[in-house]
mmCIF file of C-alpha atoms in Angstrom:
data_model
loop_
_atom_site.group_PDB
_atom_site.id
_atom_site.type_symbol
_atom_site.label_atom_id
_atom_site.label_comp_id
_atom_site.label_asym_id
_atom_site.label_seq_id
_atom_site.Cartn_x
_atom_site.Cartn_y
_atom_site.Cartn_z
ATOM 1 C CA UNK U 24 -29.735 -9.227 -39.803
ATOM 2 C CA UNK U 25 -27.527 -9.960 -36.777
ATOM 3 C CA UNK U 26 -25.239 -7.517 -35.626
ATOM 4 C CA UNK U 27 -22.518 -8.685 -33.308
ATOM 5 C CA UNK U 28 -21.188 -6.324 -30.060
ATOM 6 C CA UNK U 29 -17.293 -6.908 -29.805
ATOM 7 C CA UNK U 30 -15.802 -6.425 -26.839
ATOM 8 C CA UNK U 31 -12.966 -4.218 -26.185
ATOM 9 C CA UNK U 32 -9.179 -6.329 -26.660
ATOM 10 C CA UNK U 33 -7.957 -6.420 -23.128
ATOM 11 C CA UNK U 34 -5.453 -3.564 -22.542
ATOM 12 C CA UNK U 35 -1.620 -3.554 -22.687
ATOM 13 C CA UNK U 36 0.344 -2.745 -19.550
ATOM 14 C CA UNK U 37 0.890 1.084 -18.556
ATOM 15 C CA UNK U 38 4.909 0.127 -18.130
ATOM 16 C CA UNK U 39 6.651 -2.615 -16.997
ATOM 17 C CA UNK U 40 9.725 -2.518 -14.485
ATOM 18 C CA UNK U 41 12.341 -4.349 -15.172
ATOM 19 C CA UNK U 42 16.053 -4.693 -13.808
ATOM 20 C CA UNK U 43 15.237 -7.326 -10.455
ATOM 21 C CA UNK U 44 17.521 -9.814 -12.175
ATOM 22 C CA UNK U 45 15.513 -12.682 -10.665
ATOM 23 C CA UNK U 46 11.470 -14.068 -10.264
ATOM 24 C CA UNK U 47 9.206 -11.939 -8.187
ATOM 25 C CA UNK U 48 7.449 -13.146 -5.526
ATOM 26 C CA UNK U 49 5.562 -10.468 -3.823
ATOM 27 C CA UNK U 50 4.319 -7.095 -4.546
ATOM 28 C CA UNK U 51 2.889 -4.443 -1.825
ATOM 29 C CA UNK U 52 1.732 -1.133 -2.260
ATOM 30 C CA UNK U 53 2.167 1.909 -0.608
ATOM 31 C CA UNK U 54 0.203 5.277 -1.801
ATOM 32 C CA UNK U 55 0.572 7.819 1.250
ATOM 33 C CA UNK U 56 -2.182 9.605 3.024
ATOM 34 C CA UNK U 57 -1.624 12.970 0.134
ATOM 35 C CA UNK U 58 -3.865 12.943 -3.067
ATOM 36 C CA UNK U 59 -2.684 12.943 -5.599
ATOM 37 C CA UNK U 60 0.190 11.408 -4.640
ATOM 38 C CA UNK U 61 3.174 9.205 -6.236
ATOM 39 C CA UNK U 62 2.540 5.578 -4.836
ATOM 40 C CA UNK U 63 5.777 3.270 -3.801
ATOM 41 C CA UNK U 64 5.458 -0.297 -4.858
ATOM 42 C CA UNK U 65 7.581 -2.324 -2.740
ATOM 43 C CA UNK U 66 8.659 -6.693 -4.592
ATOM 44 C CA UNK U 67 10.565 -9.183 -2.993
ATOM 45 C CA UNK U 68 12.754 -11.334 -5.589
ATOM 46 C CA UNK U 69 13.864 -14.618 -5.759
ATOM 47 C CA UNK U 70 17.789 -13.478 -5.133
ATOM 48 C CA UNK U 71 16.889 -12.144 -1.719
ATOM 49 C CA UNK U 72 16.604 -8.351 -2.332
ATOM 50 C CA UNK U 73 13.257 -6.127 -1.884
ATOM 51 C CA UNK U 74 13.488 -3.019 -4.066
ATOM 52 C CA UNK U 75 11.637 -0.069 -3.712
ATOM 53 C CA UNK U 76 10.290 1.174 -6.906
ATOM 54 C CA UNK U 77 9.464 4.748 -7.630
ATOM 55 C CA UNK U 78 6.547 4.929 -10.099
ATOM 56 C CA UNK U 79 7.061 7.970 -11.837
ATOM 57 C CA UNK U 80 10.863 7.277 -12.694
ATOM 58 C CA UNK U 81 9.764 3.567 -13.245
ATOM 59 C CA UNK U 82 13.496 2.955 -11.427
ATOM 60 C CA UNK U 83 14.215 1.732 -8.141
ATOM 61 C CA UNK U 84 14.878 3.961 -5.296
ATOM 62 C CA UNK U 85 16.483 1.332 -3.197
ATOM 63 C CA UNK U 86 17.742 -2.113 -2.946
ATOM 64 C CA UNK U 87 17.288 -3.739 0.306
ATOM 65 C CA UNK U 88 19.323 -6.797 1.437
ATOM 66 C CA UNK U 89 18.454 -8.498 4.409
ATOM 67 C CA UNK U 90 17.821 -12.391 3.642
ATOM 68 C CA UNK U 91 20.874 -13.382 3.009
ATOM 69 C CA UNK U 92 20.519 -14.171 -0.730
ATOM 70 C CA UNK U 93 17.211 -16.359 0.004
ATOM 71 C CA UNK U 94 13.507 -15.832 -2.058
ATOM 72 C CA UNK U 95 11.460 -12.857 -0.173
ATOM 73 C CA UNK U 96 7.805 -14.007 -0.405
ATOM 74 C CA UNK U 97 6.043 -11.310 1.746
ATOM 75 C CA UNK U 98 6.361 -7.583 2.250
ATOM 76 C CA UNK U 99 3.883 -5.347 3.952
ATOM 77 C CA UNK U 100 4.291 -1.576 5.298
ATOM 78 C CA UNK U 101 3.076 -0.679 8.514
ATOM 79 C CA UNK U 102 1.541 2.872 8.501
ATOM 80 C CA UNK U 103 3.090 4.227 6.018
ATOM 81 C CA UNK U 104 6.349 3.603 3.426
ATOM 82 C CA UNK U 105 9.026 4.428 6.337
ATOM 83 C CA UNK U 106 8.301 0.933 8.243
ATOM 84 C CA UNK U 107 8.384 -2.339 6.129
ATOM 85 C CA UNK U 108 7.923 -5.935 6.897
ATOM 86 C CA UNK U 109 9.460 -8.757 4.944
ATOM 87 C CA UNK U 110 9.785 -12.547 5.221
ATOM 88 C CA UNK U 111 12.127 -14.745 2.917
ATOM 89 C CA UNK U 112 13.694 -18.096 2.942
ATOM 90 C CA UNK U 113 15.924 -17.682 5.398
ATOM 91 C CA UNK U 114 13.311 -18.680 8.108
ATOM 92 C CA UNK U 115 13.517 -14.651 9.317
ATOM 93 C CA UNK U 116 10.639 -12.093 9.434
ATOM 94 C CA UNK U 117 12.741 -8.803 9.196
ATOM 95 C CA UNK U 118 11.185 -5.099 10.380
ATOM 96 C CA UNK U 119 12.729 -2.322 8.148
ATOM 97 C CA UNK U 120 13.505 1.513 9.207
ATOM 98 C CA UNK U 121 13.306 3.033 5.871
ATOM 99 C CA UNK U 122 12.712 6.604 6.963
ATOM 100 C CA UNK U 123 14.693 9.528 5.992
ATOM 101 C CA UNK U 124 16.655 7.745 3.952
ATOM 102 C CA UNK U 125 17.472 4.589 6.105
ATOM 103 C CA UNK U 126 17.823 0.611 5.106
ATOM 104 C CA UNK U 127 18.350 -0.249 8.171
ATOM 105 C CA UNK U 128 16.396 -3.769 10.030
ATOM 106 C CA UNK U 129 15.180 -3.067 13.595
ATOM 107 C CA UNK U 130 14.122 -6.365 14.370
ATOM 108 C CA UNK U 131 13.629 -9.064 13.399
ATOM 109 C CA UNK U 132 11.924 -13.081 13.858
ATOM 110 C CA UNK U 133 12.933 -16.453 13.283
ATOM 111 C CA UNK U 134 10.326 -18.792 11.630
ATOM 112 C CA UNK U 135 10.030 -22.353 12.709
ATOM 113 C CA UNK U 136 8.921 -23.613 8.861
ATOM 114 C CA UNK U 137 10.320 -23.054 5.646
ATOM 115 C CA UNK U 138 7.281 -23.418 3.740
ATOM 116 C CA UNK U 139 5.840 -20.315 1.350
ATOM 117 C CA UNK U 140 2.698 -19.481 4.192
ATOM 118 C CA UNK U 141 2.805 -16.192 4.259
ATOM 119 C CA UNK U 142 2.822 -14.126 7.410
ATOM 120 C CA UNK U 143 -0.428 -11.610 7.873
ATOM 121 C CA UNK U 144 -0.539 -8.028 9.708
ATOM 122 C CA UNK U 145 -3.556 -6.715 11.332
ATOM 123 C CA UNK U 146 -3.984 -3.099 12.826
ATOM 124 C CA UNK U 147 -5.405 -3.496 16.316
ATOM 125 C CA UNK U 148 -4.830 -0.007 17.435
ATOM 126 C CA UNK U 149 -2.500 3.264 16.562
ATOM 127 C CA UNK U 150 1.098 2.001 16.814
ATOM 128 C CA UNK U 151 0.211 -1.516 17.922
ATOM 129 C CA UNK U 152 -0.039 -4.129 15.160
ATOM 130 C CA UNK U 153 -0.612 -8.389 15.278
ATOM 131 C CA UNK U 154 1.863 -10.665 13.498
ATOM 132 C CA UNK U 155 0.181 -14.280 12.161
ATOM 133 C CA UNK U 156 2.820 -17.059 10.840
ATOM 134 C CA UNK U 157 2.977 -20.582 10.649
ATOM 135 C CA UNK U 158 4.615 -22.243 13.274
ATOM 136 C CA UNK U 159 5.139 -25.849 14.567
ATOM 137 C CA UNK U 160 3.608 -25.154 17.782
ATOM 138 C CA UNK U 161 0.593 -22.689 18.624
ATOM 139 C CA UNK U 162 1.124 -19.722 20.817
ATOM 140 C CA UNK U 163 -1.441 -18.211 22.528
ATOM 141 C CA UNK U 164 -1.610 -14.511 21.667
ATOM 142 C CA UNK U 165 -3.592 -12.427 24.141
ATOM 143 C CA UNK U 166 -5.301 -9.986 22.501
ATOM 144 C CA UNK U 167 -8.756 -7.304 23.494
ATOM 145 C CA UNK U 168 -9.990 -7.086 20.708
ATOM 146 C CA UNK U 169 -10.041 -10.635 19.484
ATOM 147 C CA UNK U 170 -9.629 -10.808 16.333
ATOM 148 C CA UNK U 171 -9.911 -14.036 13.277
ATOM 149 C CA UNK U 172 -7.669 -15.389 11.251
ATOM 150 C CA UNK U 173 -8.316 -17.309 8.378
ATOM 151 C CA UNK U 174 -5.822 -19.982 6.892
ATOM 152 C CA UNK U 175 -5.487 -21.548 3.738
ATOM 153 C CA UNK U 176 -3.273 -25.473 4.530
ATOM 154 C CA UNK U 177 -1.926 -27.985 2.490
ATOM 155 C CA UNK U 178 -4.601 -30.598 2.763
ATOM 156 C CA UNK U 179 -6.723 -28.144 0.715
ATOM 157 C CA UNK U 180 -9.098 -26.872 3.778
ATOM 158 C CA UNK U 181 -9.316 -23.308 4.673
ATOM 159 C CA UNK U 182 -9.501 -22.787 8.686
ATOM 160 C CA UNK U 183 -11.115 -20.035 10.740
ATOM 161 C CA UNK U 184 -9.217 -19.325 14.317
ATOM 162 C CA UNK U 185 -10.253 -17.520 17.156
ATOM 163 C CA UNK U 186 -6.738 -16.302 17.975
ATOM 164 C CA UNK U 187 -7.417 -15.191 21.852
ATOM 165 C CA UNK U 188 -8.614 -18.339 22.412
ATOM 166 C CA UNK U 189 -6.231 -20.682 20.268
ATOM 167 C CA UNK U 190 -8.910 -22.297 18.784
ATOM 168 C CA UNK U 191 -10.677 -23.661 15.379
ATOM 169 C CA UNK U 192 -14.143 -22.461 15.130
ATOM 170 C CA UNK U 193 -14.550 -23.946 11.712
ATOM 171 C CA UNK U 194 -13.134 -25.946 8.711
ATOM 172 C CA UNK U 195 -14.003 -26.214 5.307
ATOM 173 C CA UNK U 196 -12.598 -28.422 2.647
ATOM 174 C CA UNK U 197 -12.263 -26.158 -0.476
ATOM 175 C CA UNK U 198 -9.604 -27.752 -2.661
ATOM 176 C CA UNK U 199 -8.382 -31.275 -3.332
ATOM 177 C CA UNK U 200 -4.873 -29.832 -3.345
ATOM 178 C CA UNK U 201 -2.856 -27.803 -1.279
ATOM 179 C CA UNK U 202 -4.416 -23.798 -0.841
ATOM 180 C CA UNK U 203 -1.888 -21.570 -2.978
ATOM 181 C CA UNK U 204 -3.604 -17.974 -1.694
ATOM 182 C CA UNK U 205 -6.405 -16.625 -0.379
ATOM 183 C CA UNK U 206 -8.189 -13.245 0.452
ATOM 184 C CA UNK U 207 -11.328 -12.338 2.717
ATOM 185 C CA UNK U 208 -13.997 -9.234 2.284
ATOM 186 C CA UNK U 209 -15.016 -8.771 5.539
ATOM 187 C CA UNK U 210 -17.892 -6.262 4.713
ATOM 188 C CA UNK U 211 -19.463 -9.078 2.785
ATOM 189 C CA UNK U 212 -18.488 -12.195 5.070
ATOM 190 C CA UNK U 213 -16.943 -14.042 1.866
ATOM 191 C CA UNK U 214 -13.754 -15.350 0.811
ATOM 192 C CA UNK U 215 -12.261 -16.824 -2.179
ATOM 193 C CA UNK U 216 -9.328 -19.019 -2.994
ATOM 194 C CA UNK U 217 -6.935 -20.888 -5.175
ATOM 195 C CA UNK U 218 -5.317 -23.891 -5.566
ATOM 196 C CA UNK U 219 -2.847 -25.662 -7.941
ATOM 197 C CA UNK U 220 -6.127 -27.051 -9.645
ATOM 198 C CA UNK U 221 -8.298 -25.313 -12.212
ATOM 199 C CA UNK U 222 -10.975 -24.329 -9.522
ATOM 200 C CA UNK U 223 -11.619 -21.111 -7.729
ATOM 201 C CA UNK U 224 -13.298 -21.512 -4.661
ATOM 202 C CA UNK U 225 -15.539 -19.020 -3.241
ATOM 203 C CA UNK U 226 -16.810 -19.241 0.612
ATOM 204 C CA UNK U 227 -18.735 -17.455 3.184
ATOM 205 C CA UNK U 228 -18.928 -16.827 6.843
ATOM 206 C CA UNK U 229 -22.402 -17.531 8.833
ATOM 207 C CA UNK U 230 -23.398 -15.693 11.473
ATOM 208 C CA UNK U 231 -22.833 -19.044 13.642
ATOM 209 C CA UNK U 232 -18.999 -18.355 12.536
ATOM 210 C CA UNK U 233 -19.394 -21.495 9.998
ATOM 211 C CA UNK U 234 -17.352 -21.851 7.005
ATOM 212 C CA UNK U 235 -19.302 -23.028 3.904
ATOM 213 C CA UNK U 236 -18.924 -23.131 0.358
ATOM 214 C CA UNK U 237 -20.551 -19.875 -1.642
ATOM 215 C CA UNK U 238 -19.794 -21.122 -5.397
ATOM 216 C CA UNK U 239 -16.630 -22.480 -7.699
ATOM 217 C CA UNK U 240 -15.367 -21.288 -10.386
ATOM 218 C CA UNK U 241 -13.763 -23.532 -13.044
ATOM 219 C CA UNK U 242 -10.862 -22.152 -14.864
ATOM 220 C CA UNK U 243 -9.634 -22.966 -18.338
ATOM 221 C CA UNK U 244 -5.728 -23.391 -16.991
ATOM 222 C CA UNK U 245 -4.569 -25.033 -13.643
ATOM 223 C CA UNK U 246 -2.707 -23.321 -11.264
ATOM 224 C CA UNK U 247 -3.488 -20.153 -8.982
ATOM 225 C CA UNK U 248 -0.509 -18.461 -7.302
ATOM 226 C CA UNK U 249 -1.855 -15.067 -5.910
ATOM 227 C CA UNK U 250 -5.340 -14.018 -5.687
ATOM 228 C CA UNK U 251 -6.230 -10.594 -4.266
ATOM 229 C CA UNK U 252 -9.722 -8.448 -3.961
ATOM 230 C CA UNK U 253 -9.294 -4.591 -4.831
ATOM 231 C CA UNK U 254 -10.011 -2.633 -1.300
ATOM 232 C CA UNK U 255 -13.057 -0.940 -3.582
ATOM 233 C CA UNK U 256 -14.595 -4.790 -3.442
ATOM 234 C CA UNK U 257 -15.830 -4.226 -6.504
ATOM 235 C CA UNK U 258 -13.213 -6.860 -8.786
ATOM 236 C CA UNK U 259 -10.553 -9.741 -8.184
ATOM 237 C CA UNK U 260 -7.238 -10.174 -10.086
ATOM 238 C CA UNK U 261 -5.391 -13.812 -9.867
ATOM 239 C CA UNK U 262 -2.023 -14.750 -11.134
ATOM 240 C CA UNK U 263 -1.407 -18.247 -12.862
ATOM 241 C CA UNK U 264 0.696 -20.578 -14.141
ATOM 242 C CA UNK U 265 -0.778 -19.971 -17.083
ATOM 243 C CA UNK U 266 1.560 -16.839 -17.528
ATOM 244 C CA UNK U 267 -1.976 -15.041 -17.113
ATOM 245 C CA UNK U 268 -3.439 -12.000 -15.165
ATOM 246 C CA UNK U 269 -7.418 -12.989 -14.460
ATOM 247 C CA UNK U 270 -9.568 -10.244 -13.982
ATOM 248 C CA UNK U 271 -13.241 -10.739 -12.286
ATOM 249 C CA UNK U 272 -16.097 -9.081 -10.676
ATOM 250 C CA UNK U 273 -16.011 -10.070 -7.122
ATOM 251 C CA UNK U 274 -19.931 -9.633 -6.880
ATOM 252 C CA UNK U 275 -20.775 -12.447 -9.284
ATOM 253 C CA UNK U 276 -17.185 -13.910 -9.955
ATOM 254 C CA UNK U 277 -17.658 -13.044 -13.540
ATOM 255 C CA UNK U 278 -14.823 -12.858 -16.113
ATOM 256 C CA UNK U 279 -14.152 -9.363 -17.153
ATOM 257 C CA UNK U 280 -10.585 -9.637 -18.676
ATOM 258 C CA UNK U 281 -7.363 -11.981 -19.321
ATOM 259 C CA UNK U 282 -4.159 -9.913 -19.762
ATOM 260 C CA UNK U 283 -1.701 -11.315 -21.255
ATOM 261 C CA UNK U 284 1.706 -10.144 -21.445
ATOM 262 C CA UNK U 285 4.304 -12.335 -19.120
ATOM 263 C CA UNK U 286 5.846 -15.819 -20.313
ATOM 264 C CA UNK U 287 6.160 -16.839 -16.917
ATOM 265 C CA UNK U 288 4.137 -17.983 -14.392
ATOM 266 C CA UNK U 289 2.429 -14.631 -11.872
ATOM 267 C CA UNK U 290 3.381 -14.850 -9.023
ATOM 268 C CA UNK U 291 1.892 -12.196 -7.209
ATOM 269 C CA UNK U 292 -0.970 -9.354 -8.136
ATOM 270 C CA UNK U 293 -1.309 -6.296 -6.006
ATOM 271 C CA UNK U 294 -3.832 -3.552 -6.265
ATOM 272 C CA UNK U 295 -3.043 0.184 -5.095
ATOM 273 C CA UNK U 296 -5.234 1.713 -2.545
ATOM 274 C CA UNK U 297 -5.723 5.175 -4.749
ATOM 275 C CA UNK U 298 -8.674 7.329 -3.161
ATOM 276 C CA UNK U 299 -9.044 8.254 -6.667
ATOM 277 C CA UNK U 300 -10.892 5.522 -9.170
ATOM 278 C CA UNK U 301 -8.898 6.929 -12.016
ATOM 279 C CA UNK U 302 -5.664 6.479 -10.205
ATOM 280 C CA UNK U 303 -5.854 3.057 -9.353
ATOM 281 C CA UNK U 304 -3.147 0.620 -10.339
ATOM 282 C CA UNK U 305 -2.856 -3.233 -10.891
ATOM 283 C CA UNK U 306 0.801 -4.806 -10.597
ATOM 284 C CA UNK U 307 1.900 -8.365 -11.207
ATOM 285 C CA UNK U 308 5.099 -9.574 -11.025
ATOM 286 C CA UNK U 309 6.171 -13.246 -12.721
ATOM 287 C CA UNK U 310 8.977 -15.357 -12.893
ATOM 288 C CA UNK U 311 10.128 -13.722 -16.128
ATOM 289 C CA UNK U 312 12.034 -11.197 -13.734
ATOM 290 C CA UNK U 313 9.083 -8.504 -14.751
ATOM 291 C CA UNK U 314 6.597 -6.557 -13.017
ATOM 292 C CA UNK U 315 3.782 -4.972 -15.273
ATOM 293 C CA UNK U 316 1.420 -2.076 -14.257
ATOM 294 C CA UNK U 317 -1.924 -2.056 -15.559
ATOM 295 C CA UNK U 318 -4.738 0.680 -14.934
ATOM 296 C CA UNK U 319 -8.189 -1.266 -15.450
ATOM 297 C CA UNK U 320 -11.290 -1.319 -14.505
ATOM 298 C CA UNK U 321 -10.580 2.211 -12.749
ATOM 299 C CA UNK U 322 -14.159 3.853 -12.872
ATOM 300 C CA UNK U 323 -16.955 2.712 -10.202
#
């Protein structure tokens, strides 16, 4: 007699938001230092307009426009929910003042490229944060604390720069097509990525500073838009083509869940940086002018 364990049906989303009248591009959370407290999740849209969403109303707060009608495709806070940094289509990196109340831009930068590369922030010290974009040309950013930065390019290759000195210190061919998103655990040295082919592609960092290749991962559909690590490190969500959330353990890569909801491609996945396990949130936002919420995987 053979008795068969089935496992659990993946779960359906917590909510969904819905009102952005356009495709998402990017998601970012923001959870504030208080526990428990009522996280902000931040998307930039297609139409040019970042809202603000308030996750216990499931509304938006605020509409923010400041790209002159073009696709956001990155927004990050800096410290907090009152400062905000978003890039769109209109070649501009623009620094929000959202305190008290304000929509105002501060500043703001003008991109060289018109591509989808993302820009990255890094923390360097209280108050004083680094910027990474693309650009044609390569400045030479001083910096004390000289820090990496790792870039996923069109030829497939994922690079490692040491930014002080404006420099490659290693280059490894991942992908036979162009790098759609990447993330980095730097407690563990490794790195995964995804391309608009049906492999994942998971890499480490030597001692030596030498990129090589860790494992791959073939996936049933092609097409990875947004891949991201949960800040626990303990699983990986990626957003395809496929209209498909991908849930896996980061330790081993394995497959854990497929949600299912969106008839659009995801375009981004973000996880929320909850202190508390049971608190933890999973958002994805797709072309179908929807962002779900899912709480998964939410115990250690």
């Amino acid at each position: 007699m053979f008795i068969a364990r089935m496992a659990l049906p993946p779960p359906d989303p917590q909510f969904v938001l819905r009102g952005t009248g356009a495709a998402i591009h990017t998601l970012h959370f923001s959870c504030g230092s208080q526990e428990p407290a009522v996280p902000v999740l931040f998307s930039g849209s297609e139409n040019g307009f970042i809202h603000v969403w308030n996750l216990k109303t499931h509304r938006v707060d605020t509409a923010l426009d400041g790209h002159g009608r073009k696709s956001v495709y990155c927004v990050e806070t800096m410290g907090g929910k009152d400062q905000l940094l978003s890039q769109g289509r209109d070649q501009r990196i623009c620094l929000w003042d959202l305190a008290e109340g304000r929509t105002a831009v501060t500043d703001s930068v003008c991109t060289e490229n018109v591509g989808f590369c993302r820009c990255s922030l890094l923390k360097v010290a209280q108050g004083r944060w680094l910027m990474a974009m693309a650009a044609k040309a390569l400045e030479e950013p001083s910096c004390g604390s000289q820090p990496l930065l790792l870039a996923g390019y069109e030829d497939g290759s994922v690079v490692l720069w040491n930014m002080s000195m404006g420099k490659a210190l290693s280059q490894l061919v991942c992908h036979q097509e162009p790098v759609m998103s990447l993330d980095f655990d730097s407690e563990k040295a490794k790195g995964i990525s995804g391309s608009s082919e049906k492999v994942l592609s998971i890499w480490s960092l030597n001692e030596q500073q030498n990129l090589q290749v860790y494992k791959t991962h073939k996936l049933v559909n092609a097409g990875i838009c947004d891949i991201t690590i949960r800040p626990d490190k303990k699983i990986l969500a990626t957003g395809g083509w496929d209209h498909r959330i991908r849930i896996f353990g980061w330790k081993n890569l394995k497959p854990l869940a497929v949600l299912d909801y969106h008839t659009a491609s995801v375009h981004a996945v973000s996880f929320s940086d909850h202190k508390i396990p049971s608190e933890r949130l999973l958002a994805a936002g797709s072309k179908d002018h929807r962002i779900s919420i899912w709480s998964i995987y939410t115990q250690t």
